[in-house]
Short mmCIF file of C-alpha atoms in Angstrom, two decimals:
data_model
loop_
_atom_site.label_atom_id
_atom_site.label_comp_id
_atom_site.label_asym_id
_atom_site.label_seq_id
_atom_site.Cartn_x
_atom_site.Cartn_y
_atom_site.Cartn_z
CA GLY A 98 40.43 -32.74 -50.24
CA ILE A 99 42.21 -35.89 -51.30
CA GLN A 100 42.62 -36.33 -55.05
CA VAL A 101 42.24 -39.81 -56.52
CA GLU A 102 43.41 -40.65 -60.01
CA GLN A 103 42.78 -43.96 -61.72
CA SER A 104 44.42 -45.32 -64.82
CA PRO A 105 43.80 -46.36 -67.47
CA PRO A 106 40.32 -44.86 -67.98
CA ASP A 107 39.36 -47.67 -70.34
CA LEU A 108 40.62 -51.19 -70.87
CA ILE A 109 39.60 -53.79 -73.42
CA LEU A 110 40.75 -57.32 -72.72
CA GLN A 111 40.39 -60.64 -74.38
CA GLU A 112 39.10 -63.41 -72.15
CA GLY A 113 41.99 -65.06 -70.35
CA ALA A 114 44.23 -61.99 -70.34
CA ASN A 115 45.75 -60.39 -67.25
CA SER A 116 45.59 -56.69 -66.39
CA THR A 117 46.67 -54.13 -63.82
CA LEU A 118 44.63 -51.12 -62.73
CA ARG A 119 46.26 -48.27 -60.86
CA CYS A 120 45.05 -45.79 -58.26
CA ASN A 121 47.13 -42.80 -57.17
CA PHE A 122 46.08 -40.65 -54.23
CA SER A 123 47.36 -37.27 -53.11
CA ASP A 124 47.56 -37.63 -49.33
CA SER A 125 47.91 -40.18 -46.56
CA VAL A 126 44.82 -42.30 -46.11
CA ASN A 127 43.60 -44.77 -43.51
CA ASN A 128 40.92 -46.24 -45.68
CA LEU A 129 41.28 -47.52 -49.24
CA GLN A 130 38.74 -49.77 -50.89
CA TRP A 131 38.33 -51.19 -54.39
CA PHE A 132 34.88 -51.68 -55.87
CA HIS A 133 33.43 -53.23 -59.01
CA GLN A 134 30.27 -51.67 -60.40
CA ASN A 135 28.21 -54.10 -62.40
CA PRO A 136 26.07 -53.10 -65.40
CA TRP A 137 23.02 -52.75 -63.12
CA GLY A 138 24.74 -50.13 -61.02
CA GLN A 139 25.55 -52.02 -57.86
CA LEU A 140 28.93 -51.42 -56.27
CA ILE A 141 30.52 -54.62 -55.04
CA ASN A 142 33.32 -54.33 -52.53
CA LEU A 143 36.44 -56.16 -53.70
CA PHE A 144 39.06 -55.21 -51.12
CA TYR A 145 39.64 -53.08 -48.08
CA ILE A 146 43.38 -52.49 -48.42
CA PRO A 147 44.94 -49.34 -46.89
CA SER A 148 48.32 -51.10 -47.06
CA GLY A 149 49.85 -54.43 -47.97
CA THR A 150 48.65 -57.15 -50.33
CA LYS A 151 45.49 -59.21 -50.47
CA GLN A 152 44.20 -61.87 -52.82
CA ASN A 153 40.73 -63.16 -53.52
CA GLY A 154 40.54 -65.74 -56.27
CA ARG A 155 41.64 -64.23 -59.56
CA LEU A 156 41.81 -60.76 -58.07
CA SER A 157 44.57 -59.33 -55.95
CA ALA A 158 45.47 -55.86 -54.73
CA THR A 159 48.54 -54.13 -53.40
CA THR A 160 48.74 -50.76 -51.70
CA VAL A 161 52.03 -48.96 -51.10
CA ALA A 162 50.87 -46.32 -48.67
CA THR A 163 54.22 -44.54 -48.41
CA GLU A 164 54.19 -43.95 -52.17
CA ARG A 165 50.45 -43.26 -52.30
CA TYR A 166 49.30 -45.76 -54.86
CA SER A 167 47.35 -48.97 -55.08
CA LEU A 168 47.18 -51.63 -57.79
CA LEU A 169 44.40 -54.06 -58.64
CA TYR A 170 45.35 -57.16 -60.59
CA ILE A 171 42.90 -59.17 -62.62
CA SER A 172 44.20 -62.52 -63.81
CA SER A 173 42.67 -64.86 -66.37
CA SER A 174 39.91 -62.34 -67.04
CA GLN A 175 36.37 -63.50 -67.73
CA THR A 176 33.47 -61.72 -69.40
CA THR A 177 31.85 -61.37 -65.97
CA ASP A 178 34.76 -59.13 -64.96
CA SER A 179 33.42 -56.42 -67.27
CA GLY A 180 32.26 -53.26 -65.57
CA VAL A 181 33.75 -50.23 -63.90
CA TYR A 182 36.39 -50.56 -61.20
CA PHE A 183 36.61 -47.81 -58.63
CA CYS A 184 39.23 -46.96 -56.08
CA ALA A 185 37.98 -44.97 -53.09
CA VAL A 186 39.91 -43.47 -50.20
CA GLY A 187 39.07 -41.86 -46.90
CA ALA A 188 40.39 -40.78 -43.53
CA ALA A 189 40.00 -42.59 -40.24
CA ASP A 190 37.87 -39.86 -38.70
CA SER A 191 35.22 -40.07 -41.40
CA TRP A 192 34.93 -43.70 -42.26
CA GLY A 193 31.88 -43.46 -44.50
CA LYS A 194 33.13 -40.43 -46.39
CA LEU A 195 34.94 -41.82 -49.40
CA GLN A 196 36.56 -39.92 -52.21
CA PHE A 197 36.15 -41.93 -55.39
CA GLY A 198 38.32 -41.96 -58.46
CA ALA A 199 36.76 -41.64 -61.90
CA GLY A 200 37.00 -45.38 -62.42
CA THR A 201 38.42 -47.75 -65.02
CA GLN A 202 35.91 -49.10 -67.54
CA VAL A 203 36.86 -52.72 -68.29
CA VAL A 204 35.42 -54.68 -71.20
CA VAL A 205 36.32 -58.35 -71.51
CA THR A 206 35.57 -59.84 -74.89
CA PRO A 207 35.03 -63.57 -75.54
CA LYS B 249 22.50 -61.81 -43.69
CA ALA B 250 20.55 -59.32 -45.79
CA GLY B 251 22.53 -56.66 -47.62
CA VAL B 252 21.92 -52.95 -47.76
CA THR B 253 18.37 -52.37 -48.98
CA GLN B 254 17.29 -49.25 -50.80
CA THR B 255 13.78 -48.23 -51.77
CA PRO B 256 12.38 -47.31 -54.14
CA ARG B 257 14.64 -48.71 -56.86
CA TYR B 258 13.29 -46.53 -59.66
CA LEU B 259 11.28 -43.36 -59.63
CA ILE B 260 10.32 -40.49 -61.90
CA LYS B 261 9.56 -37.07 -60.47
CA THR B 262 8.67 -33.69 -61.91
CA ARG B 263 10.77 -30.56 -61.46
CA GLY B 264 9.85 -28.77 -58.26
CA GLN B 265 8.64 -31.88 -56.47
CA GLN B 266 10.41 -33.48 -53.55
CA VAL B 267 11.56 -37.03 -53.07
CA THR B 268 12.43 -39.27 -50.12
CA LEU B 269 14.73 -42.25 -50.50
CA SER B 270 15.11 -44.94 -47.87
CA CYS B 271 18.04 -47.13 -46.85
CA SER B 272 18.15 -50.07 -44.47
CA PRO B 273 21.73 -50.94 -43.56
CA ILE B 274 23.09 -54.39 -42.89
CA SER B 275 21.98 -55.58 -39.47
CA GLY B 276 24.37 -54.32 -36.81
CA HIS B 277 25.87 -51.58 -38.97
CA ARG B 278 25.63 -48.14 -37.41
CA SER B 279 27.34 -46.05 -40.08
CA VAL B 280 25.29 -45.08 -43.12
CA SER B 281 26.46 -42.84 -45.93
CA TRP B 282 24.88 -41.59 -49.14
CA TYR B 283 26.38 -40.92 -52.56
CA GLN B 284 25.15 -39.43 -55.81
CA GLN B 285 26.39 -40.87 -59.09
CA THR B 286 26.02 -39.02 -62.40
CA PRO B 287 27.82 -39.52 -65.72
CA GLY B 288 29.33 -36.05 -65.53
CA GLN B 289 30.40 -35.83 -61.89
CA GLY B 290 31.00 -39.47 -61.02
CA LEU B 291 30.45 -40.66 -57.47
CA GLN B 292 30.07 -37.83 -54.99
CA PHE B 293 29.66 -38.02 -51.23
CA LEU B 294 26.41 -36.55 -49.88
CA PHE B 295 26.40 -37.24 -46.14
CA GLU B 296 27.31 -39.72 -43.47
CA TYR B 297 25.42 -40.68 -40.31
CA PHE B 298 26.59 -42.54 -37.27
CA SER B 299 24.32 -43.30 -34.34
CA GLU B 300 21.66 -40.83 -35.56
CA THR B 301 24.18 -37.99 -35.87
CA GLN B 302 25.32 -36.45 -39.12
CA ARG B 303 29.05 -36.80 -39.01
CA ASN B 304 30.01 -35.42 -42.40
CA LYS B 305 28.31 -33.56 -45.20
CA GLY B 306 29.40 -33.22 -48.79
CA ASN B 307 29.30 -30.14 -50.96
CA PHE B 308 25.63 -30.18 -51.93
CA PRO B 309 22.97 -27.46 -51.57
CA GLY B 310 20.62 -27.38 -48.62
CA ARG B 311 17.87 -28.98 -50.75
CA PHE B 312 19.59 -32.26 -49.94
CA SER B 313 19.00 -33.48 -46.42
CA GLY B 314 19.02 -36.71 -44.53
CA ARG B 315 18.49 -38.36 -41.22
CA GLN B 316 19.13 -41.58 -39.41
CA PHE B 317 16.75 -43.34 -37.06
CA SER B 318 17.48 -45.22 -33.87
CA ASN B 319 17.40 -48.54 -35.74
CA SER B 320 20.12 -47.17 -38.08
CA ARG B 321 17.75 -46.93 -41.03
CA SER B 322 18.33 -43.75 -42.97
CA GLU B 323 16.39 -41.52 -45.32
CA MET B 324 17.50 -38.77 -47.62
CA ASN B 325 15.27 -36.06 -48.99
CA VAL B 326 15.69 -33.79 -51.97
CA SER B 327 13.34 -30.84 -52.16
CA THR B 328 12.50 -28.63 -55.14
CA LEU B 329 13.89 -31.13 -57.61
CA GLU B 330 15.93 -29.91 -60.56
CA LEU B 331 16.70 -31.73 -63.80
CA GLY B 332 20.32 -32.04 -62.67
CA ASP B 333 19.26 -34.12 -59.67
CA SER B 334 18.62 -37.05 -62.01
CA ALA B 335 21.10 -39.63 -60.80
CA LEU B 336 21.73 -42.94 -59.15
CA TYR B 337 21.61 -42.47 -55.37
CA LEU B 338 23.62 -45.04 -53.47
CA CYS B 339 23.53 -45.86 -49.80
CA ALA B 340 26.35 -47.62 -47.99
CA SER B 341 26.78 -49.07 -44.53
CA SER B 342 29.66 -50.29 -42.43
CA PHE B 343 30.16 -51.86 -39.01
CA GLU B 344 32.23 -49.04 -37.65
CA THR B 345 32.64 -48.77 -33.92
CA GLY B 346 33.86 -45.20 -34.12
CA GLN B 347 37.16 -46.22 -32.64
CA SER B 348 38.68 -48.79 -34.94
CA SER B 349 39.59 -48.94 -38.56
CA GLY B 350 39.40 -51.83 -40.96
CA ASN B 351 35.78 -52.03 -41.89
CA THR B 352 34.52 -52.88 -45.32
CA ILE B 353 31.88 -50.59 -46.76
CA TYR B 354 28.88 -52.24 -48.40
CA PHE B 355 26.64 -50.55 -50.95
CA GLY B 356 23.00 -51.07 -51.78
CA GLU B 357 21.69 -51.48 -55.32
CA GLY B 358 20.77 -47.81 -55.50
CA SER B 359 17.75 -45.72 -56.32
CA TRP B 360 17.51 -44.45 -59.88
CA LEU B 361 15.91 -41.01 -59.87
CA THR B 362 14.77 -39.33 -63.07
CA VAL B 363 13.55 -35.74 -62.90
CA VAL B 364 11.45 -34.57 -65.86
#
């Protein structure tokens, strides 16, 4: 199956700082999504981004499909950005079957 | 529009018992998938249903089963519970037509299962 590696595993930020999270995947994918898991366990979808660049407020993401990696940028971080960020990938013929990375634990301190 | 709804949210079961978890997808979504999350194994795919048919199954023993109803609601069942089944079980839905790509996957809040 597809291997998904996320880095760094942990990140401590001061409020207001910027950061970049990386996701490498081992094979071509048609489906790549970024999620944020809040402290209560819910996974919130941030981006569907199998290729290209998207922005949503302070968050943006870029996927370079030919080089098999994706980046999630957090700018001007806030304490509410704390949580675990997951990258998940899948193939077009099995849309709901996602392979998740191990996640990046982000802690934003005041 | 209501999100993905999972019930029950929290439950405690004894080893050897069975459990049924329920998931109501977002209205209009026909694809429902289930995941297990544990501290040791992370997020692992259990199964995926589309229009009442199981389309994919993850690498879990036969004690784990599921089904989808005609209204797209889904249930998963775990029989003969083991301590290692303690986990957060997450359901997700998407508006997939089966022909196109580009659909965001939405997760419910999960069901926290503790096996004692």
